[in-house]
Amino acid sequence: MKLPAPPTGEPPQSSIYDSLTTNIPHPVMAYSSYPFPPSTPLFPGASVVIKYLNDYADHFQLRPHIRLNTSIKSVIRNSSHWEVTASTGDIFTFDLVVVCNGHYRIPRYPDTPGISDWLSSGRASHSASYRRPHNLGDTILVVGGGPSGRDISAEMCTAARVVIHSATNATVEDVGNLKQRGRVSRFGENGQVTFEDGTVESGISHCILATGYEYSFPFLSESILRNSVPPPIPPLPKDLFNSTYSVFPLSQHVFPLSTTFPPSSLAFLGLLVRVAPFPLVEAQARAVLHAFSTPQSLDPMQEAVEVMTRYEELRTQVGDKPLAIAKTWHRFEPMQQFEYRDAMAEFYTISNGDLNIVWKDVQDGGDGSYPTGRVQEWEKEMYSKKDVLRKAWRRLEEIGQAEEWVMGVGKGGVQDWVDMTKKLEKWYEDEAIAEKPKL
């Protein structure tokens, strides 16, 4: 894929806008088996990440195993194996199917009263089609409090007279030509919008919905995955459910707890959100290989207990409604992802002869010892500082010093990046102090 990619297709094949960068430092988001090259910008743009993934495929000689421009039309269970039909018409038989089709393709639209009329008339569109700031009228409404909503609101301030950014629980304030508002309760006629606090904004030219995406698996039939909200538990349902917010019930957010096929024969990767995805999916992949080669390593009773324990924890946080629980099922608190990765490492414990030995973690020194897969302390610390590091990095870009700061960093290994980010944090703190007005 070449970036920037035009928003072709319905929905677009890519939802990446031109200015998109990572929101976590790349040493934390890289696969443990393959770091970003030295001198890479600390928060790289999409084109840099695409090149990294292409280089990864070349480094591990994956291209002969990849079929481009080919989609999967159906996955069905036949006695002891999976029958997979491709868009080319080819039919394949597999013992293990790993589902990792992502969840940032199918736009999620709010059910707010009046939004359907705005969409049908062209007054509203999803951020999946957004690429860059451009003239959409004098007054633009952006709905959504996530990273995309914040980025698009800031960018559209350069192209519109007024930008209204709507986010749940937002502080109502006006800063320059940006108006911060709460949740929309109704989309009215002639560009009028009412918010939950009763305030009204009129004359809105266009609305961009940065309201997220749905989990979608059109190649899995209802006999494998039911497209509805799962019933409350206990007991655990015998069927697998896709609420469009989560897949349930899955052991370790990966393996289906189903009675119709072995849990080690089907796996879902990358469903978790608010995480550093690459190293987490890498850990999941190792777990999948371990479970496939050692099916008895999955204890259905113990896995069911852990699923029900998490369900009860979420019930105390968000209430009894199954949909509310489904919305938060794959959502992790910041440090929870590292506990999860360590738990994955405990599960797949690498040993001589294990399929997982194909991975050799570069940070483990390359001394011939088997990698542990455990999260290192610098990863946790760098992730916890990601917001201040991103602000500092943007400041370096503003003053034209970003390239200088990363020149050659990484040639000595990951410790170079650890030292550089600590130095950057200190520099940003000192600059903030220096800019404070003196009394």
Tab-separated table of C-alpha atoms in Angstrom:
chain	number	residue	atom	x	y	z
A	1	MET	CA	0.000	0.000	0.000
A	2	LYS	CA	1.269	3.443	-0.947
A	3	LEU	CA	0.516	6.292	1.422
A	4	PRO	CA	-1.249	8.627	1.438
A	5	ALA	CA	-3.962	6.367	0.036
A	6	PRO	CA	-7.143	7.922	-1.390
A	7	PRO	CA	-10.392	6.919	0.348
A	8	THR	CA	-11.454	4.478	-2.367
A	9	GLY	CA	-14.005	1.751	-1.723
A	10	GLU	CA	-17.029	1.646	0.543
A	11	PRO	CA	-15.847	1.563	3.195
A	12	PRO	CA	-12.350	2.732	2.212
A	13	GLN	CA	-9.625	0.073	2.088
A	14	SER	CA	-7.555	2.275	4.410
A	15	SER	CA	-8.656	4.691	7.137
A	16	ILE	CA	-5.198	6.286	7.467
A	17	TYR	CA	-5.169	10.070	7.154
A	18	ASP	CA	-2.135	11.869	5.771
A	19	SER	CA	-0.742	13.275	9.028
A	20	LEU	CA	-1.278	10.123	11.105
A	21	THR	CA	1.653	9.139	13.298
A	22	THR	CA	1.993	6.544	16.003
A	23	ASN	CA	0.828	7.714	19.420
A	24	ILE	CA	3.373	5.578	21.264
A	25	PRO	CA	7.188	5.632	20.884
A	26	HIS	CA	8.328	3.079	18.330
A	27	PRO	CA	10.704	1.175	20.675
A	28	VAL	CA	7.620	0.194	22.684
A	29	MET	CA	5.472	-0.678	19.662
A	30	ALA	CA	8.044	-2.705	17.695
A	31	TYR	CA	8.025	-6.475	17.502
A	32	SER	CA	10.450	-7.809	20.077
A	33	SER	CA	12.123	-9.821	17.328
A	34	TYR	CA	12.691	-6.865	14.979
A	35	PRO	CA	13.324	-3.253	16.075
A	36	PHE	CA	12.797	-0.146	13.967
A	37	PRO	CA	16.052	0.933	12.279
A	38	PRO	CA	18.383	3.480	13.922
A	39	SER	CA	17.490	7.163	13.457
A	40	THR	CA	13.771	6.432	13.016
A	41	PRO	CA	11.583	9.342	14.215
A	42	LEU	CA	10.398	8.588	17.740
A	43	PHE	CA	6.741	8.810	16.641
A	44	PRO	CA	6.912	7.681	12.995
A	45	GLY	CA	4.334	8.386	10.332
A	46	ALA	CA	2.268	5.740	8.561
A	47	SER	CA	4.629	5.428	5.592
A	48	VAL	CA	7.517	4.617	7.954
A	49	VAL	CA	5.435	1.950	9.698
A	50	ILE	CA	4.420	0.432	6.341
A	51	LYS	CA	8.092	0.208	5.346
A	52	TYR	CA	8.897	-1.380	8.714
A	53	LEU	CA	6.264	-4.078	8.119
A	54	ASN	CA	7.548	-4.704	4.589
A	55	ASP	CA	11.104	-4.967	5.903
A	56	TYR	CA	9.887	-7.366	8.592
A	57	ALA	CA	8.318	-9.585	5.917
A	58	ASP	CA	11.549	-9.561	3.912
A	59	HIS	CA	13.767	-10.195	6.945
A	60	PHE	CA	11.801	-13.285	7.966
A	61	GLN	CA	11.214	-14.391	4.349
A	62	LEU	CA	7.445	-14.241	4.677
A	63	ARG	CA	6.530	-13.088	1.171
A	64	PRO	CA	6.321	-16.604	-0.370
A	65	HIS	CA	3.623	-17.353	2.221
A	66	ILE	CA	1.549	-14.201	1.551
A	67	ARG	CA	-1.177	-13.967	-1.093
A	68	LEU	CA	-1.909	-10.341	-1.916
A	69	ASN	CA	-5.158	-9.141	-3.504
A	70	THR	CA	-6.887	-12.232	-2.128
A	71	SER	CA	-9.664	-12.269	0.444
A	72	ILE	CA	-11.284	-15.086	2.397
A	73	LYS	CA	-14.904	-15.736	1.515
A	74	SER	CA	-15.762	-18.466	4.008
A	75	VAL	CA	-14.341	-20.575	6.823
A	76	ILE	CA	-16.398	-23.638	7.715
A	77	ARG	CA	-15.813	-26.609	9.992
A	78	ASN	CA	-15.852	-30.042	8.375
A	79	SER	CA	-15.460	-32.897	10.848
A	80	SER	CA	-11.831	-32.580	12.004
A	81	HIS	CA	-10.579	-29.672	9.900
A	82	TRP	CA	-11.332	-26.211	8.539
A	83	GLU	CA	-12.349	-25.620	4.929
A	84	VAL	CA	-11.304	-22.173	3.721
A	85	THR	CA	-12.560	-20.651	0.462
A	86	ALA	CA	-10.598	-17.763	-1.081
A	87	SER	CA	-11.815	-15.058	-3.448
A	88	THR	CA	-9.845	-16.796	-6.210
A	89	GLY	CA	-12.131	-19.809	-5.890
A	90	ASP	CA	-9.412	-21.935	-4.333
A	91	ILE	CA	-10.453	-24.153	-1.418
A	92	PHE	CA	-7.919	-25.053	1.252
A	93	THR	CA	-7.964	-27.426	4.204
A	94	PHE	CA	-6.336	-26.412	7.491
A	95	ASP	CA	-5.965	-27.827	10.993
A	96	LEU	CA	-5.495	-24.341	12.485
A	97	VAL	CA	-7.080	-21.030	11.435
A	98	VAL	CA	-5.775	-17.782	12.907
A	99	VAL	CA	-8.081	-14.774	12.459
A	100	CYS	CA	-6.156	-11.500	12.390
A	101	ASN	CA	-8.100	-9.283	9.992
A	102	GLY	CA	-7.988	-6.218	12.256
A	103	HIS	CA	-10.862	-4.063	13.455
A	104	TYR	CA	-10.345	-0.641	11.866
A	105	ARG	CA	-12.160	-1.112	8.558
A	106	ILE	CA	-15.939	-1.154	9.113
A	107	PRO	CA	-17.087	2.302	10.344
A	108	ARG	CA	-19.187	2.455	13.490
A	109	TYR	CA	-22.003	5.014	13.263
A	110	PRO	CA	-23.767	6.402	16.341
A	111	ASP	CA	-27.488	5.828	16.783
A	112	THR	CA	-28.058	9.442	17.839
A	113	PRO	CA	-31.484	10.717	16.691
A	114	GLY	CA	-31.256	12.530	13.365
A	115	ILE	CA	-27.842	11.251	12.283
A	116	SER	CA	-29.271	9.037	9.511
A	117	ASP	CA	-30.731	12.130	7.786
A	118	TRP	CA	-27.376	13.910	7.986
A	119	LEU	CA	-25.597	10.897	6.502
A	120	SER	CA	-28.091	10.380	3.676
A	121	SER	CA	-27.957	14.076	2.731
A	122	GLY	CA	-24.140	14.158	2.735
A	123	ARG	CA	-23.963	16.546	5.688
A	124	ALA	CA	-22.103	13.906	7.726
A	125	SER	CA	-19.351	11.403	6.924
A	126	HIS	CA	-17.170	8.963	8.829
A	127	SER	CA	-13.532	9.760	9.587
A	128	ALA	CA	-12.575	6.617	7.618
A	129	SER	CA	-12.827	8.848	4.537
A	130	TYR	CA	-10.895	11.776	6.022
A	131	ARG	CA	-7.395	12.395	4.647
A	132	ARG	CA	-6.423	16.030	5.196
A	133	PRO	CA	-7.944	19.399	6.204
A	134	HIS	CA	-9.995	20.875	3.371
A	135	ASN	CA	-12.929	23.166	2.819
A	136	LEU	CA	-16.149	21.555	4.049
A	137	GLY	CA	-17.809	24.824	4.988
A	138	ASP	CA	-17.510	27.515	7.634
A	139	THR	CA	-18.543	25.460	10.678
A	140	ILE	CA	-17.419	21.865	11.151
A	141	LEU	CA	-18.517	19.425	13.854
A	142	VAL	CA	-16.183	16.565	14.794
A	143	VAL	CA	-17.718	13.837	16.967
A	144	GLY	CA	-15.440	11.525	18.948
A	145	GLY	CA	-12.970	11.956	21.801
A	146	GLY	CA	-10.315	9.470	20.673
A	147	PRO	CA	-6.955	10.219	19.019
A	148	SER	CA	-8.500	10.566	15.538
A	149	GLY	CA	-11.179	12.951	16.780
A	150	ARG	CA	-8.571	15.126	18.488
A	151	ASP	CA	-6.238	15.102	15.474
A	152	ILE	CA	-8.987	15.911	12.959
A	153	SER	CA	-10.402	18.701	15.132
A	154	ALA	CA	-6.979	20.343	15.361
A	155	GLU	CA	-6.352	19.988	11.639
A	156	MET	CA	-9.760	21.275	10.547
A	157	CYS	CA	-9.151	24.436	12.583
A	158	THR	CA	-6.801	25.421	9.753
A	159	ALA	CA	-9.509	25.037	7.096
A	160	ALA	CA	-12.757	26.122	8.793
A	161	ARG	CA	-13.895	29.317	10.483
A	162	VAL	CA	-15.210	27.367	13.491
A	163	VAL	CA	-14.647	23.753	14.576
A	164	ILE	CA	-16.876	22.183	17.228
A	165	HIS	CA	-15.375	19.095	18.865
A	166	SER	CA	-17.917	16.867	20.620
A	167	ALA	CA	-16.665	14.298	23.126
A	168	THR	CA	-18.289	12.512	26.045
A	169	ASN	CA	-17.616	14.284	29.355
A	170	ALA	CA	-15.660	17.046	27.630
A	171	THR	CA	-15.072	20.356	29.403
A	172	VAL	CA	-17.143	23.021	27.645
A	173	GLU	CA	-14.801	25.797	26.532
A	174	ASP	CA	-13.833	27.915	23.518
A	175	VAL	CA	-10.173	28.220	22.557
A	176	GLY	CA	-9.560	30.277	19.437
A	177	ASN	CA	-11.783	28.907	16.688
A	178	LEU	CA	-12.176	25.560	18.474
A	179	LYS	CA	-15.273	24.909	20.578
A	180	GLN	CA	-15.182	21.987	22.998
A	181	ARG	CA	-18.608	20.496	23.652
A	182	GLY	CA	-20.111	17.402	25.299
A	183	ARG	CA	-22.014	14.513	23.787
A	184	VAL	CA	-24.540	15.181	20.996
A	185	SER	CA	-28.115	14.251	21.903
A	186	ARG	CA	-29.787	15.151	18.597
A	187	PHE	CA	-28.902	16.098	15.027
A	188	GLY	CA	-31.571	18.515	13.881
A	189	GLU	CA	-32.551	20.237	10.658
A	190	ASN	CA	-30.562	22.907	8.823
A	191	GLY	CA	-27.300	22.068	10.559
A	192	GLN	CA	-28.568	22.406	14.125
A	193	VAL	CA	-27.200	20.159	16.865
A	194	THR	CA	-28.352	19.783	20.479
A	195	PHE	CA	-25.953	18.547	23.158
A	196	GLU	CA	-26.747	16.565	26.297
A	197	ASP	CA	-26.394	19.650	28.485
A	198	GLY	CA	-29.122	21.367	26.463
A	199	THR	CA	-26.877	23.770	24.558
A	200	VAL	CA	-27.428	24.201	20.839
A	201	GLU	CA	-25.092	24.945	17.931
A	202	SER	CA	-26.517	26.051	14.592
A	203	GLY	CA	-25.299	26.494	11.039
A	204	ILE	CA	-23.052	23.420	10.978
A	205	SER	CA	-21.851	22.811	7.447
A	206	HIS	CA	-20.543	19.277	7.886
A	207	CYS	CA	-20.015	16.654	10.590
A	208	ILE	CA	-17.086	14.212	10.689
A	209	LEU	CA	-17.846	11.132	12.787
A	210	ALA	CA	-14.670	9.863	14.460
A	211	THR	CA	-16.756	7.247	16.247
A	212	GLY	CA	-14.635	4.149	15.806
A	213	TYR	CA	-15.011	0.849	14.010
A	214	GLU	CA	-16.811	-2.471	14.332
A	215	TYR	CA	-15.404	-5.949	14.802
A	216	SER	CA	-16.433	-7.801	11.645
A	217	PHE	CA	-15.810	-11.363	10.465
A	218	PRO	CA	-18.029	-11.866	7.385
A	219	PHE	CA	-16.203	-15.068	6.432
A	220	LEU	CA	-17.330	-16.859	9.612
A	221	SER	CA	-20.844	-18.302	9.414
A	222	GLU	CA	-23.458	-18.026	12.161
A	223	SER	CA	-22.766	-21.645	13.044
A	224	ILE	CA	-19.289	-20.564	14.147
A	225	LEU	CA	-19.814	-16.970	15.248
A	226	ARG	CA	-23.207	-15.488	16.069
A	227	ASN	CA	-23.551	-11.787	15.261
A	228	SER	CA	-25.295	-10.530	18.378
A	229	VAL	CA	-24.660	-9.475	21.958
A	230	PRO	CA	-23.964	-12.529	24.140
A	231	PRO	CA	-26.421	-13.383	26.915
A	232	PRO	CA	-25.513	-12.601	30.535
A	233	ILE	CA	-23.515	-15.204	32.419
A	234	PRO	CA	-23.357	-17.585	34.188
A	235	PRO	CA	-23.490	-20.009	32.526
A	236	LEU	CA	-21.011	-19.433	29.729
A	237	PRO	CA	-22.725	-19.740	26.344
A	238	LYS	CA	-21.821	-22.735	24.210
A	239	ASP	CA	-21.785	-20.511	21.112
A	240	LEU	CA	-19.332	-17.790	20.140
A	241	PHE	CA	-20.724	-14.225	19.832
A	242	ASN	CA	-19.622	-11.078	18.011
A	243	SER	CA	-21.293	-7.992	19.491
A	244	THR	CA	-19.268	-5.811	17.039
A	245	TYR	CA	-17.458	-4.549	20.158
A	246	SER	CA	-15.907	-7.860	21.211
A	247	VAL	CA	-15.807	-11.599	20.621
A	248	PHE	CA	-17.075	-13.733	23.515
A	249	PRO	CA	-16.274	-16.084	25.159
A	250	LEU	CA	-12.573	-16.335	24.363
A	251	SER	CA	-9.918	-17.796	26.603
A	252	GLN	CA	-7.099	-15.273	27.033
A	253	HIS	CA	-8.893	-13.068	24.454
A	254	VAL	CA	-7.673	-15.541	21.822
A	255	PHE	CA	-9.116	-19.091	22.013
A	256	PRO	CA	-12.857	-19.808	21.594
A	257	LEU	CA	-14.482	-21.593	24.511
A	258	SER	CA	-16.708	-23.621	22.219
A	259	THR	CA	-17.863	-27.216	22.433
A	260	THR	CA	-18.181	-27.661	18.661
A	261	PHE	CA	-14.448	-27.615	17.833
A	262	PRO	CA	-11.126	-27.750	19.732
A	263	PRO	CA	-10.198	-24.309	21.153
A	264	SER	CA	-6.627	-24.770	19.910
A	265	SER	CA	-7.824	-25.052	16.280
A	266	LEU	CA	-9.151	-21.467	15.941
A	267	ALA	CA	-7.578	-18.286	17.299
A	268	PHE	CA	-8.336	-14.561	17.196
A	269	LEU	CA	-5.354	-12.202	17.325
A	270	GLY	CA	-5.253	-8.457	17.963
A	271	LEU	CA	-8.708	-7.907	19.449
A	272	LEU	CA	-7.418	-5.965	22.451
A	273	VAL	CA	-7.501	-2.159	22.364
A	274	ARG	CA	-5.579	0.602	24.124
A	275	VAL	CA	-2.403	-1.457	23.896
A	276	ALA	CA	0.913	-1.509	22.024
A	277	PRO	CA	-0.332	-3.946	19.373
A	278	PHE	CA	2.751	-5.440	17.690
A	279	PRO	CA	4.541	-6.996	20.685
A	280	LEU	CA	1.219	-8.039	22.198
A	281	VAL	CA	0.121	-9.838	19.018
A	282	GLU	CA	3.583	-11.383	18.822
A	283	ALA	CA	3.047	-12.855	22.298
A	284	GLN	CA	-0.402	-14.077	21.255
A	285	ALA	CA	1.068	-15.752	18.170
A	286	ARG	CA	3.548	-17.632	20.328
A	287	ALA	CA	0.697	-18.732	22.584
A	288	VAL	CA	-1.302	-19.952	19.573
A	289	LEU	CA	1.602	-22.069	18.333
A	290	HIS	CA	2.122	-23.484	21.813
A	291	ALA	CA	-1.568	-24.379	22.194
A	292	PHE	CA	-1.652	-25.912	18.713
A	293	SER	CA	1.419	-28.066	19.343
A	294	THR	CA	0.328	-28.874	22.920
A	295	PRO	CA	-3.514	-28.850	23.007
A	296	GLN	CA	-3.588	-30.150	26.564
A	297	SER	CA	-2.008	-26.875	27.710
A	298	LEU	CA	-5.480	-25.281	27.480
A	299	ASP	CA	-7.542	-26.270	30.505
A	300	PRO	CA	-11.184	-25.525	29.547
A	301	MET	CA	-12.388	-25.430	33.162
A	302	GLN	CA	-9.656	-23.052	34.335
A	303	GLU	CA	-10.055	-20.856	31.252
A	304	ALA	CA	-13.812	-20.645	31.865
A	305	VAL	CA	-13.212	-19.589	35.474
A	306	GLU	CA	-10.887	-16.789	34.328
A	307	VAL	CA	-13.438	-15.554	31.786
A	308	MET	CA	-16.187	-15.471	34.414
A	309	THR	CA	-13.877	-13.705	36.870
A	310	ARG	CA	-13.215	-10.910	34.366
A	311	TYR	CA	-16.931	-10.731	33.601
A	312	GLU	CA	-17.733	-10.135	37.265
A	313	GLU	CA	-14.995	-7.498	37.540
A	314	LEU	CA	-16.420	-5.592	34.574
A	315	ARG	CA	-19.963	-5.997	35.871
A	316	THR	CA	-19.002	-4.140	39.045
A	317	GLN	CA	-17.494	-1.345	36.926
A	318	VAL	CA	-20.064	-0.817	34.158
A	319	GLY	CA	-23.246	-2.496	35.396
A	320	ASP	CA	-25.271	-5.571	34.491
A	321	LYS	CA	-26.155	-4.780	30.865
A	322	PRO	CA	-24.467	-7.307	28.531
A	323	LEU	CA	-23.805	-4.627	25.891
A	324	ALA	CA	-21.965	-2.411	28.368
A	325	ILE	CA	-19.780	-5.349	29.351
A	326	ALA	CA	-19.217	-6.266	25.691
A	327	LYS	CA	-18.019	-2.721	24.962
A	328	THR	CA	-15.294	-2.976	27.590
A	329	TRP	CA	-14.393	-6.658	27.235
A	330	HIS	CA	-11.231	-6.201	25.115
A	331	ARG	CA	-10.336	-2.809	26.585
A	332	PHE	CA	-7.275	-2.813	28.828
A	333	GLU	CA	-6.076	-0.302	31.357
A	334	PRO	CA	-2.596	1.056	30.441
A	335	MET	CA	-0.416	-1.304	32.496
A	336	GLN	CA	-2.750	-4.290	32.172
A	337	GLN	CA	-1.335	-5.129	28.739
A	338	PHE	CA	2.076	-5.828	30.266
A	339	GLU	CA	0.605	-8.159	32.881
A	340	TYR	CA	-1.208	-9.899	30.030
A	341	ARG	CA	1.975	-10.308	27.981
A	342	ASP	CA	3.792	-11.740	30.998
A	343	ALA	CA	0.902	-14.154	31.518
A	344	MET	CA	1.181	-15.153	27.864
A	345	ALA	CA	4.894	-15.795	28.389
A	346	GLU	CA	4.110	-17.996	31.368
A	347	PHE	CA	1.664	-19.932	29.203
A	348	TYR	CA	3.918	-20.593	26.223
A	349	THR	CA	7.195	-20.964	28.202
A	350	ILE	CA	9.837	-21.370	25.527
A	351	SER	CA	11.937	-24.499	25.701
A	352	ASN	CA	14.177	-26.517	23.463
A	353	GLY	CA	12.100	-28.184	20.765
A	354	ASP	CA	9.121	-25.846	21.213
A	355	LEU	CA	7.683	-24.364	18.020
A	356	ASN	CA	8.104	-20.943	19.591
A	357	ILE	CA	11.873	-21.179	19.300
A	358	VAL	CA	11.590	-19.620	15.839
A	359	TRP	CA	11.569	-16.314	17.713
A	360	LYS	CA	14.809	-14.984	19.125
A	361	ASP	CA	14.262	-11.739	20.992
A	362	VAL	CA	16.935	-9.257	19.997
A	363	GLN	CA	16.877	-7.629	23.412
A	364	ASP	CA	17.761	-10.943	25.043
A	365	GLY	CA	21.315	-10.493	23.837
A	366	GLY	CA	21.578	-13.129	21.126
A	367	ASP	CA	23.748	-15.284	23.402
A	368	GLY	CA	22.037	-18.535	22.459
A	369	SER	CA	19.778	-18.591	25.503
A	370	TYR	CA	16.045	-18.939	25.040
A	371	PRO	CA	14.094	-15.672	25.259
A	372	THR	CA	11.739	-15.362	28.181
A	373	GLY	CA	9.152	-13.152	26.482
A	374	ARG	CA	8.766	-11.190	29.706
A	375	VAL	CA	8.118	-7.454	29.460
A	376	GLN	CA	11.114	-5.347	30.393
A	377	GLU	CA	10.854	-2.458	32.821
A	378	TRP	CA	11.950	0.154	30.286
A	379	GLU	CA	8.918	-0.747	28.127
A	380	LYS	CA	6.514	-0.029	30.961
A	381	GLU	CA	8.229	3.228	31.861
A	382	MET	CA	8.420	4.485	28.283
A	383	TYR	CA	4.771	3.598	27.666
A	384	SER	CA	3.688	5.412	30.837
A	385	LYS	CA	5.514	8.530	29.591
A	386	LYS	CA	4.137	8.342	26.036
A	387	ASP	CA	1.953	11.451	26.288
A	388	VAL	CA	4.664	13.769	27.560
A	389	LEU	CA	7.154	12.255	25.106
A	390	ARG	CA	4.780	12.946	22.227
A	391	LYS	CA	4.385	16.559	23.310
A	392	ALA	CA	8.154	16.873	23.568
A	393	TRP	CA	8.635	15.285	20.152
A	394	ARG	CA	6.127	17.645	18.548
A	395	ARG	CA	8.005	20.541	20.108
A	396	LEU	CA	11.235	19.257	18.540
A	397	GLU	CA	9.486	19.069	15.171
A	398	GLU	CA	8.235	22.645	15.580
A	399	ILE	CA	11.739	23.999	16.193
A	400	GLY	CA	13.349	21.775	13.547
A	401	GLN	CA	15.494	19.654	15.883
A	402	ALA	CA	13.724	16.278	15.699
A	403	GLU	CA	16.017	14.714	13.096
A	404	GLU	CA	19.102	15.819	14.997
A	405	TRP	CA	17.870	14.226	18.229
A	406	VAL	CA	17.459	10.733	16.714
A	407	MET	CA	20.470	10.738	14.398
A	408	GLY	CA	22.311	7.459	14.992
A	409	VAL	CA	20.132	6.523	17.969
A	410	GLY	CA	19.562	2.776	18.011
A	411	LYS	CA	22.896	1.695	16.571
A	412	GLY	CA	23.903	0.586	20.049
A	413	GLY	CA	20.643	-1.258	20.702
A	414	VAL	CA	17.447	-0.437	22.540
A	415	GLN	CA	19.314	1.198	25.434
A	416	ASP	CA	20.097	4.087	23.069
A	417	TRP	CA	16.375	4.805	22.840
A	418	VAL	CA	15.873	4.451	26.578
A	419	ASP	CA	18.610	7.019	27.213
A	420	MET	CA	17.356	9.327	24.461
A	421	THR	CA	13.755	9.400	25.751
A	422	LYS	CA	14.900	10.128	29.300
A	423	LYS	CA	17.006	12.979	27.976
A	424	LEU	CA	14.068	14.234	25.900
A	425	GLU	CA	11.733	14.202	28.892
A	426	LYS	CA	14.236	16.193	30.951
A	427	TRP	CA	14.746	18.695	28.096
A	428	TYR	CA	11.003	19.228	27.774
A	429	GLU	CA	10.615	19.787	31.512
A	430	ASP	CA	13.455	22.323	31.496
A	431	GLU	CA	11.989	24.144	28.500
A	432	ALA	CA	8.567	24.332	30.189
A	433	ILE	CA	10.186	25.842	33.275
A	434	ALA	CA	12.128	28.335	31.158
A	435	GLU	CA	8.948	29.457	29.360
A	436	LYS	CA	7.026	30.117	32.587
A	437	PRO	CA	6.543	33.878	33.144
A	438	LYS	CA	8.635	35.225	35.947
A	439	LEU	CA	6.841	37.102	38.721
